Short mmCIF file of C-alpha atoms in Angstrom, two decimals:
data_model
loop_
_atom_site.label_atom_id
_atom_site.label_comp_id
_atom_site.label_asym_id
_atom_site.label_seq_id
_atom_site.Cartn_x
_atom_site.Cartn_y
_atom_site.Cartn_z
CA UNK V 1 12.71 -11.15 -140.90
CA UNK V 2 16.48 -11.14 -140.63
CA UNK V 3 17.16 -14.73 -141.05
CA UNK V 4 19.97 -13.61 -143.90
CA UNK V 5 22.13 -12.57 -141.23
CA UNK V 6 24.27 -14.97 -139.20
CA UNK V 7 25.24 -12.36 -136.78
CA UNK V 8 21.69 -11.30 -135.54
CA UNK V 9 20.72 -15.06 -135.69
CA UNK V 10 23.30 -16.18 -133.12
CA UNK V 11 22.91 -12.75 -130.90
CA UNK V 12 19.02 -13.52 -130.57
CA UNK V 13 19.98 -17.55 -130.16
CA UNK V 14 22.04 -15.92 -127.31
CA UNK V 15 19.61 -13.89 -125.78
CA UNK V 16 16.85 -16.71 -125.98
CA UNK V 17 19.48 -18.86 -124.16
CA UNK V 18 20.03 -16.17 -121.22
CA UNK V 19 16.17 -16.14 -120.82
CA UNK V 20 15.87 -19.87 -120.82
CA UNK V 21 18.76 -20.41 -118.30
CA UNK V 22 18.10 -17.53 -115.83
CA UNK V 23 14.06 -17.47 -116.18
CA UNK V 24 14.02 -13.88 -116.89
CA UNK V 25 15.94 -10.65 -119.07
CA UNK V 26 17.39 -8.73 -116.23
CA UNK V 27 19.70 -6.98 -118.32
CA UNK V 28 20.43 -6.02 -122.20
CA UNK V 29 24.33 -5.89 -121.19
CA UNK V 30 25.57 -8.24 -124.10
CA UNK V 31 28.80 -9.33 -122.28
CA UNK V 32 26.80 -9.96 -119.28
CA UNK V 33 24.99 -12.47 -121.24
CA UNK V 34 27.83 -14.06 -122.66
CA UNK V 35 29.79 -13.85 -119.18
CA UNK V 36 26.70 -15.59 -116.88
CA UNK V 37 26.30 -18.23 -119.78
CA UNK V 38 30.10 -19.31 -120.07
CA UNK V 39 29.26 -20.96 -122.87
CA UNK V 40 32.26 -22.44 -124.85
CA UNK V 41 30.62 -22.09 -128.51
CA UNK V 42 29.47 -18.53 -127.83
CA UNK V 43 33.04 -17.55 -126.14
CA UNK V 44 34.88 -19.28 -128.95
CA UNK V 45 33.12 -17.01 -131.43
CA UNK V 46 33.29 -13.70 -129.44
CA UNK V 47 36.77 -13.98 -128.72
CA UNK V 48 37.68 -12.82 -132.08
CA UNK V 49 35.23 -10.12 -132.05
CA UNK V 50 35.06 -6.42 -130.77
CA UNK V 51 31.87 -5.25 -129.05
CA UNK V 52 30.92 -1.72 -128.07
CA UNK V 53 27.35 -1.31 -126.47
CA UNK V 54 25.35 2.04 -126.04
CA UNK V 55 21.92 1.29 -124.12
CA UNK V 56 20.44 -1.73 -125.81
CA UNK V 57 22.44 -1.51 -129.13
CA UNK V 58 25.35 -3.42 -129.63
CA UNK V 59 27.99 -3.10 -132.63
CA UNK V 60 30.21 -5.99 -133.45
CA UNK V 61 33.23 -5.84 -135.59
CA UNK V 62 35.95 -8.26 -136.34
CA UNK V 63 39.32 -7.34 -135.29
CA UNK V 64 42.01 -8.07 -137.59
CA UNK V 65 44.50 -8.72 -134.30
CA UNK V 66 42.01 -11.48 -132.93
CA UNK V 67 40.91 -12.61 -136.00
CA UNK V 68 40.55 -16.65 -136.74
CA UNK V 69 42.27 -17.99 -139.73
CA UNK V 70 38.65 -19.09 -140.73
CA UNK V 71 37.67 -15.64 -142.21
CA UNK V 72 40.04 -15.72 -145.04
CA UNK V 73 39.23 -19.43 -145.99
CA UNK V 74 35.51 -19.85 -145.39
CA UNK V 75 33.36 -17.91 -147.74
CA UNK V 76 30.61 -18.57 -145.62
CA UNK V 77 32.22 -17.61 -142.33
CA UNK V 78 30.11 -15.57 -139.70
CA UNK V 79 33.09 -13.47 -139.33
CA UNK V 80 32.61 -11.72 -142.97
CA UNK V 81 29.06 -10.22 -141.59
CA UNK V 82 30.84 -8.47 -138.42
CA UNK V 83 32.00 -5.39 -140.44
CA UNK V 84 30.44 -2.78 -137.92
CA UNK V 85 26.65 -4.34 -137.69
CA UNK V 86 24.42 -2.91 -134.82
CA UNK V 87 21.77 -4.52 -133.44
CA UNK V 88 19.04 -3.33 -131.32
CA UNK V 89 18.83 -5.94 -128.38
CA UNK V 90 15.53 -4.57 -127.09
CA UNK V 91 13.16 -4.47 -130.19
CA UNK V 92 15.37 -7.91 -131.80
CA UNK V 93 16.00 -5.93 -135.17
CA UNK V 94 19.27 -5.28 -137.20
CA UNK V 95 19.84 -1.38 -137.40
CA UNK V 96 22.77 -1.14 -139.28
CA UNK V 97 23.92 -3.61 -142.12
CA UNK V 98 26.97 -2.14 -143.80
CA UNK V 99 29.23 -3.89 -146.35
CA UNK V 100 30.00 -7.71 -145.80
CA UNK V 101 33.66 -7.98 -145.55
CA UNK V 102 35.53 -8.22 -148.95
CA UNK V 103 39.25 -8.54 -149.73
CA UNK V 104 42.13 -7.41 -151.69
CA UNK V 105 43.39 -8.99 -154.89
CA UNK V 106 45.41 -12.12 -153.92
CA UNK V 107 44.58 -12.03 -150.35
CA UNK V 108 42.09 -14.99 -150.63
CA UNK V 109 41.52 -17.72 -152.83
CA UNK V 110 38.29 -16.37 -154.56
CA UNK V 111 40.49 -13.35 -155.28
CA UNK V 112 43.68 -14.76 -157.28
CA UNK V 113 44.69 -12.85 -159.94
CA UNK V 114 43.94 -15.30 -162.63
CA UNK V 115 40.25 -15.96 -161.55
CA UNK V 116 39.67 -12.09 -161.08
CA UNK V 117 40.87 -11.53 -164.58
CA UNK V 118 38.79 -14.38 -165.79
CA UNK V 119 35.89 -13.18 -164.04
CA UNK V 120 36.34 -9.55 -165.20
CA UNK V 121 36.23 -10.57 -168.64
CA UNK V 122 32.96 -12.68 -168.27
CA UNK V 123 31.12 -10.85 -165.80
CA UNK V 124 27.68 -9.36 -166.69
CA UNK V 125 28.03 -6.41 -164.28
CA UNK V 126 31.49 -4.81 -164.03
CA UNK V 127 31.89 -1.75 -161.81
CA UNK V 128 35.10 -0.12 -161.05
CA UNK V 129 34.79 2.51 -158.33
CA UNK V 130 37.34 4.95 -156.88
CA UNK V 131 38.50 3.74 -153.41
CA UNK V 132 38.25 6.92 -151.14
CA UNK V 133 40.97 7.02 -148.21
CA UNK V 134 38.91 7.85 -145.28
CA UNK V 135 37.00 6.43 -142.45
CA UNK V 136 33.75 4.35 -142.89
CA UNK V 137 30.31 5.95 -141.33
CA UNK V 138 26.79 4.28 -141.55
CA UNK V 139 23.66 5.83 -141.22
CA UNK V 140 19.79 5.10 -141.52
CA UNK V 141 16.66 6.29 -140.68
CA UNK V 142 15.34 4.06 -137.45
CA UNK V 143 12.65 4.65 -135.41
CA UNK V 144 11.81 8.25 -136.31
CA UNK V 145 15.53 9.37 -136.33
CA UNK V 146 18.74 9.47 -137.87
CA UNK V 147 20.99 6.46 -136.32
CA UNK V 148 24.44 6.99 -137.26
CA UNK V 149 27.55 4.52 -136.13
CA UNK V 150 31.52 4.36 -136.90
CA UNK V 151 33.32 1.50 -137.49
CA UNK V 152 33.32 0.95 -133.54
CA UNK V 153 31.96 4.14 -132.17
CA UNK V 154 28.08 4.26 -131.58
CA UNK V 155 27.84 7.40 -129.46
CA UNK V 156 28.69 10.73 -130.91
CA UNK V 157 29.57 12.22 -127.54
CA UNK V 158 32.32 9.44 -127.24
CA UNK V 159 33.64 9.76 -130.60
CA UNK V 160 34.70 13.35 -132.20
CA UNK V 161 34.71 11.74 -135.92
CA UNK V 162 31.15 10.42 -135.55
CA UNK V 163 30.28 13.70 -134.14
CA UNK V 164 31.78 15.38 -137.25
CA UNK V 165 29.75 12.91 -139.20
CA UNK V 166 26.67 13.96 -137.95
CA UNK V 167 27.28 17.36 -138.56
CA UNK V 168 27.63 16.62 -141.99
CA UNK V 169 24.18 15.11 -142.55
CA UNK V 170 22.47 18.43 -144.26
CA UNK V 171 19.04 18.43 -145.07
CA UNK V 172 19.44 16.63 -148.22
CA UNK V 173 21.14 13.83 -146.53
CA UNK V 174 18.28 13.31 -144.03
CA UNK V 175 16.09 13.51 -146.77
CA UNK V 176 17.31 10.57 -148.42
CA UNK V 177 17.57 8.56 -145.35
CA UNK V 178 14.32 9.36 -144.41
CA UNK V 179 12.93 8.41 -147.75
CA UNK V 180 14.68 5.26 -148.04
CA UNK V 181 14.18 3.66 -144.64
CA UNK V 182 14.93 0.04 -145.28
CA UNK V 183 18.30 1.09 -146.38
CA UNK V 184 21.70 1.30 -144.62
CA UNK V 185 23.61 4.05 -146.23
CA UNK V 186 27.43 3.58 -146.20
CA UNK V 187 29.61 6.60 -146.23
CA UNK V 188 33.29 7.37 -146.66
CA UNK V 189 34.02 10.05 -143.74
CA UNK V 190 36.63 12.47 -145.18
CA UNK V 191 38.19 15.16 -143.14
CA UNK V 192 41.32 16.92 -143.06
CA UNK V 193 41.19 16.33 -139.12
CA UNK V 194 40.99 12.57 -140.00
CA UNK V 195 43.92 12.37 -142.71
CA UNK V 196 45.31 9.09 -143.52
CA UNK V 197 47.41 8.72 -146.35
CA UNK V 198 46.07 9.98 -150.02
CA UNK V 199 46.39 14.23 -149.50
CA UNK V 200 43.01 15.72 -149.70
CA UNK V 201 42.21 19.21 -149.90
CA UNK V 202 39.53 21.26 -147.62
CA UNK V 203 36.73 21.60 -150.38
CA UNK V 204 37.09 17.44 -150.36
CA UNK V 205 35.88 17.13 -147.20
CA UNK V 206 32.27 15.33 -146.33
CA UNK V 207 30.42 12.23 -146.28
CA UNK V 208 30.75 10.47 -149.55
CA UNK V 209 28.03 8.07 -150.34
CA UNK V 210 29.83 4.52 -151.24
CA UNK V 211 27.18 2.04 -150.84
CA UNK V 212 23.46 1.06 -149.75
CA UNK V 213 22.61 -2.33 -148.28
CA UNK V 214 19.14 -3.32 -147.72
CA UNK V 215 18.61 -4.02 -144.04
CA UNK V 216 15.70 -6.32 -144.54
CA UNK V 217 17.23 -8.65 -147.11
CA UNK V 218 21.00 -7.89 -146.77
CA UNK V 219 21.11 -7.08 -150.78
CA UNK V 220 23.52 -4.91 -151.59
CA UNK V 221 22.87 -2.14 -154.28
CA UNK V 222 25.57 -1.64 -157.27
CA UNK V 223 27.34 1.32 -157.55
CA UNK V 224 25.56 2.60 -160.31
CA UNK V 225 22.19 2.74 -158.64
CA UNK V 226 24.20 4.54 -155.38
CA UNK V 227 25.13 6.94 -157.73
CA UNK V 228 21.89 7.47 -159.00
CA UNK V 229 20.13 7.88 -155.56
CA UNK V 230 22.90 10.39 -154.59
CA UNK V 231 22.45 12.57 -157.62
CA UNK V 232 18.64 12.56 -156.88
CA UNK V 233 19.66 13.69 -153.41
CA UNK V 234 22.47 15.57 -154.31
CA UNK V 235 24.86 14.21 -152.06
CA UNK V 236 28.73 13.58 -152.34
CA UNK V 237 29.30 9.76 -153.83
CA UNK V 238 32.09 7.71 -155.16
CA UNK V 239 32.99 7.91 -158.82
CA UNK V 240 32.98 4.94 -161.59
CA UNK V 241 36.03 4.93 -163.64
CA UNK V 242 36.15 3.31 -167.15
CA UNK V 243 38.98 1.07 -166.86
CA UNK V 244 39.84 -2.64 -168.05
CA UNK V 245 42.02 -5.07 -165.86
CA UNK V 246 45.09 -4.67 -167.56
CA UNK V 247 44.91 -0.89 -167.13
CA UNK V 248 44.20 -1.21 -163.26
CA UNK V 249 47.14 -3.90 -162.86
CA UNK V 250 49.60 -1.19 -164.68
CA UNK V 251 48.13 1.89 -163.04
CA UNK V 252 48.45 0.12 -159.69
CA UNK V 253 52.05 0.23 -160.05
CA UNK V 254 52.29 3.88 -160.70
CA UNK V 255 50.16 5.81 -158.21
CA UNK V 256 52.11 6.84 -154.95
CA UNK V 257 50.05 6.10 -151.70
CA UNK V 258 49.36 10.09 -151.32
CA UNK V 259 47.66 10.11 -154.95
CA UNK V 260 45.22 7.01 -154.62
CA UNK V 261 44.38 4.04 -152.56
CA UNK V 262 43.17 2.10 -155.18
CA UNK V 263 39.87 1.03 -156.49
CA UNK V 264 37.17 -1.26 -155.78
CA UNK V 265 35.76 -3.76 -158.44
CA UNK V 266 32.02 -5.24 -158.38
CA UNK V 267 32.10 -8.31 -160.59
CA UNK V 268 28.21 -9.49 -160.60
CA UNK V 269 28.12 -8.57 -156.77
CA UNK V 270 31.84 -9.98 -155.99
CA UNK V 271 33.63 -6.80 -154.30
CA UNK V 272 37.17 -7.02 -154.51
CA UNK V 273 40.01 -4.29 -153.64
CA UNK V 274 42.80 -3.25 -155.41
CA UNK V 275 45.21 -1.23 -153.99
CA UNK V 276 48.01 0.80 -155.49
CA UNK V 277 51.56 -0.84 -154.85
CA UNK V 278 53.68 2.32 -153.80
CA UNK V 279 56.89 0.73 -154.21
CA UNK V 280 58.63 3.33 -152.02
CA UNK V 281 56.45 2.26 -149.08
CA UNK V 282 56.76 -1.66 -150.05
CA UNK V 283 60.89 -1.20 -150.27
CA UNK V 284 60.93 -0.29 -146.70
CA UNK V 285 60.13 -4.18 -146.18
CA UNK V 286 63.41 -5.12 -147.76
CA UNK V 287 65.33 -3.13 -144.82
CA UNK V 288 64.82 -5.05 -141.69
CA UNK V 289 64.77 -2.12 -139.11
CA UNK V 290 62.15 -0.48 -141.24
CA UNK V 291 60.03 -3.63 -142.00
CA UNK V 292 59.26 -3.84 -138.17
CA UNK V 293 57.94 -0.28 -138.24
CA UNK V 294 56.15 -0.71 -141.47
CA UNK V 295 54.34 -3.66 -139.90
CA UNK V 296 53.71 -2.00 -136.59
CA UNK V 297 52.20 0.88 -138.13
CA UNK V 298 49.94 -1.55 -140.75
CA UNK V 299 48.45 -3.24 -137.76
CA UNK V 300 47.73 -0.05 -135.93
CA UNK V 301 45.90 1.59 -138.52
CA UNK V 302 44.24 -1.84 -139.45
CA UNK V 303 45.71 -2.09 -142.61
CA UNK V 304 47.80 -5.43 -142.18
CA UNK V 305 45.77 -7.52 -144.87
CA UNK V 306 46.28 -4.69 -147.36
CA UNK V 307 50.28 -4.88 -146.58
CA UNK V 308 50.21 -8.63 -147.00
CA UNK V 309 48.55 -9.08 -150.32
CA UNK V 310 51.23 -6.87 -151.68
CA UNK V 311 54.43 -8.28 -150.09
CA UNK V 312 56.60 -10.44 -152.59
CA UNK V 313 56.55 -13.97 -151.12
CA UNK V 314 60.19 -14.44 -150.27
CA UNK V 315 59.69 -11.72 -147.61
CA UNK V 316 56.37 -13.05 -146.24
CA UNK V 317 58.04 -15.30 -143.44
CA UNK V 318 59.47 -12.08 -142.17
CA UNK V 319 56.69 -10.11 -141.77
CA UNK V 320 54.27 -12.81 -140.50
CA UNK V 321 57.17 -13.44 -137.85
CA UNK V 322 57.18 -9.70 -136.63
CA UNK V 323 53.17 -9.72 -137.11
CA UNK V 324 52.50 -12.72 -134.96
CA UNK V 325 54.65 -11.17 -132.11
CA UNK V 326 52.45 -8.05 -132.19
CA UNK V 327 49.35 -9.73 -132.64
CA UNK V 328 50.26 -11.95 -129.30
CA UNK V 329 50.77 -9.06 -127.44
CA UNK V 330 47.60 -7.23 -128.63
CA UNK V 331 45.63 -10.92 -127.72
CA UNK V 332 47.40 -10.83 -124.27
CA UNK V 333 46.79 -7.27 -123.49
CA UNK V 334 43.32 -7.31 -124.50
CA UNK V 335 42.50 -10.73 -122.44
CA UNK V 336 43.85 -8.79 -119.10
CA UNK V 337 42.05 -5.69 -119.97
CA UNK V 338 38.84 -8.11 -120.27
CA UNK V 339 39.81 -9.85 -117.23
CA UNK V 340 40.02 -6.59 -115.01
CA UNK V 341 36.74 -5.15 -116.64
CA UNK V 342 34.67 -8.46 -115.71
CA UNK V 343 35.68 -8.45 -112.19
CA UNK V 344 35.03 -4.86 -111.74
CA UNK V 345 31.74 -3.67 -109.83
CA UNK V 346 29.51 -1.90 -112.46
CA UNK V 347 26.81 -0.76 -110.18
CA UNK V 348 27.73 2.50 -110.31
CA UNK V 349 30.71 4.73 -112.13
CA UNK V 350 32.00 5.86 -108.89
CA UNK V 351 32.45 2.27 -107.70
CA UNK V 352 33.85 1.35 -110.99
CA UNK V 353 36.50 3.89 -111.34
CA UNK V 354 37.83 3.35 -107.43
CA UNK V 355 38.01 -0.09 -107.99
CA UNK V 356 40.05 0.52 -110.98
CA UNK V 357 42.36 2.94 -109.55
CA UNK V 358 42.78 0.27 -106.53
CA UNK V 359 43.41 -3.11 -108.62
CA UNK V 360 44.08 -2.12 -112.36
CA UNK V 361 48.12 -2.00 -112.95
CA UNK V 362 49.00 1.79 -113.97
CA UNK V 363 49.58 0.58 -117.65
CA UNK V 364 46.08 -0.78 -118.17
CA UNK V 365 44.02 1.49 -116.12
CA UNK V 366 43.30 3.81 -119.17
CA UNK V 367 41.91 0.88 -121.26
CA UNK V 368 39.86 -0.69 -118.61
CA UNK V 369 37.85 2.67 -118.25
CA UNK V 370 37.47 2.98 -121.86
CA UNK V 371 35.84 -0.62 -121.98
CA UNK V 372 33.53 0.68 -119.24
CA UNK V 373 32.75 3.98 -121.14
CA UNK V 374 32.38 2.51 -124.48
CA UNK V 375 35.38 4.88 -125.65
CA UNK V 376 37.54 3.74 -128.47
CA UNK V 377 41.07 2.87 -127.56
CA UNK V 378 44.21 1.62 -129.12
CA UNK V 379 47.01 -0.47 -127.87
CA UNK V 380 49.97 0.47 -130.10
CA UNK V 381 48.84 4.00 -131.38
CA UNK V 382 49.89 6.69 -129.45
CA UNK V 383 48.18 9.89 -128.82
CA UNK V 384 50.88 11.81 -130.23
CA UNK V 385 50.17 9.95 -133.49
CA UNK V 386 53.04 7.54 -133.57
CA UNK V 387 53.16 3.86 -132.54
CA UNK V 388 54.65 1.68 -129.77
CA UNK V 389 58.29 0.51 -130.29
CA UNK V 390 58.40 -3.72 -129.79
CA UNK V 391 60.53 -2.84 -126.61
CA UNK V 392 57.28 -1.07 -125.20
CA UNK V 393 55.38 -4.25 -126.03
CA UNK V 394 57.82 -5.99 -124.01
CA UNK V 395 59.30 -7.61 -127.12
CA UNK V 396 63.10 -7.74 -127.93
CA UNK V 397 64.23 -5.62 -130.69
CA UNK V 398 67.36 -7.31 -131.35
CA UNK V 399 67.04 -7.72 -135.25
CA UNK V 400 69.65 -10.36 -135.28
CA UNK V 401 67.66 -12.31 -133.34
CA UNK V 402 64.40 -11.68 -134.38
CA UNK V 403 64.65 -12.75 -137.88
CA UNK V 404 67.04 -15.87 -136.82
CA UNK V 405 65.94 -18.77 -139.29
CA UNK V 406 63.68 -16.89 -141.10
CA UNK V 407 65.02 -18.15 -144.40
CA UNK V 408 64.65 -15.59 -146.84
CA UNK V 409 66.39 -15.73 -150.18
CA UNK V 410 68.58 -13.42 -151.69
CA UNK V 411 69.36 -11.48 -148.47
#
């Protein structure tokens, strides 16, 4: 039924391999399957992915810090379908199938400006949607009730954003989900409690329908059809703008980041993000000290790909040098967390917590506990909303040494 989705196919292959190898299915804990199988092919693929599990449900998402280069180069990469897909391991079904990963203008080869202009002018379907600046949440009516997930959250008890999202599902939303059970409904969660960059007002809060995807076939619904469905059920929805490509390229230079994030183009089913430049923000990259802070923030907020697509070529060496140090820190730290987690006893919560207290370094205890509890955590974002400095990651912050031999022009 779900053969269109390579992630589902791989997960089912792993399940069958586990049953075949150990003669029984003694657990539905997916990472136990991976650990006990210790298959290089599976380990290599999932090394780059983040997994959250709640009972027999797993959510799989790429992590930009761990991601292999192939996702950007290979248009058929399995990782492009790892955008918070949720799979029911017990019943062998896809529960939620959000958007396939799509990229910024000039971020990947198929999105180079000249190709986008040509496609824009020749496509039969051209839609320009306002890009909302919130958090993605996905919902579907599954086995007699609403099933909802965030980008990494599966259990609303462990995510206040997801809990808030559930509270926004009024009767008209529920009716829409119930009457269209084969579809994953993709929402942008807008809340002043979860403010990003664009400044919204109290009346702007809510769940905005930004997409629909047939879970059985993988077919994505056009924006026009999404808006038609939203109007039928009277739910908040993304808006379309009547603009040509020249207007977009001009306006992307004018809007400030707090005014507008950008647009998403649908050109015959090929989706492209166009983000506003905000020269005030980009200008900070010209200063060596500020550039470090900008890169740290963009990685922490998982928007480094957006940033890189905007940087003038002559500054990319510097930015990539900073980013590599941070990505290396994230990979190393996550590997340590995973090793401690795998080693810890999991028969009971009490035993696990005692073992962590006695065996895990102080700076990693919180993260290992979060792994066990399935809670979201951030390695470079602080609780107060700030970000770790390079020195707090064990990286030198001697800028003259840091940028030695970068070879930028005009500096």
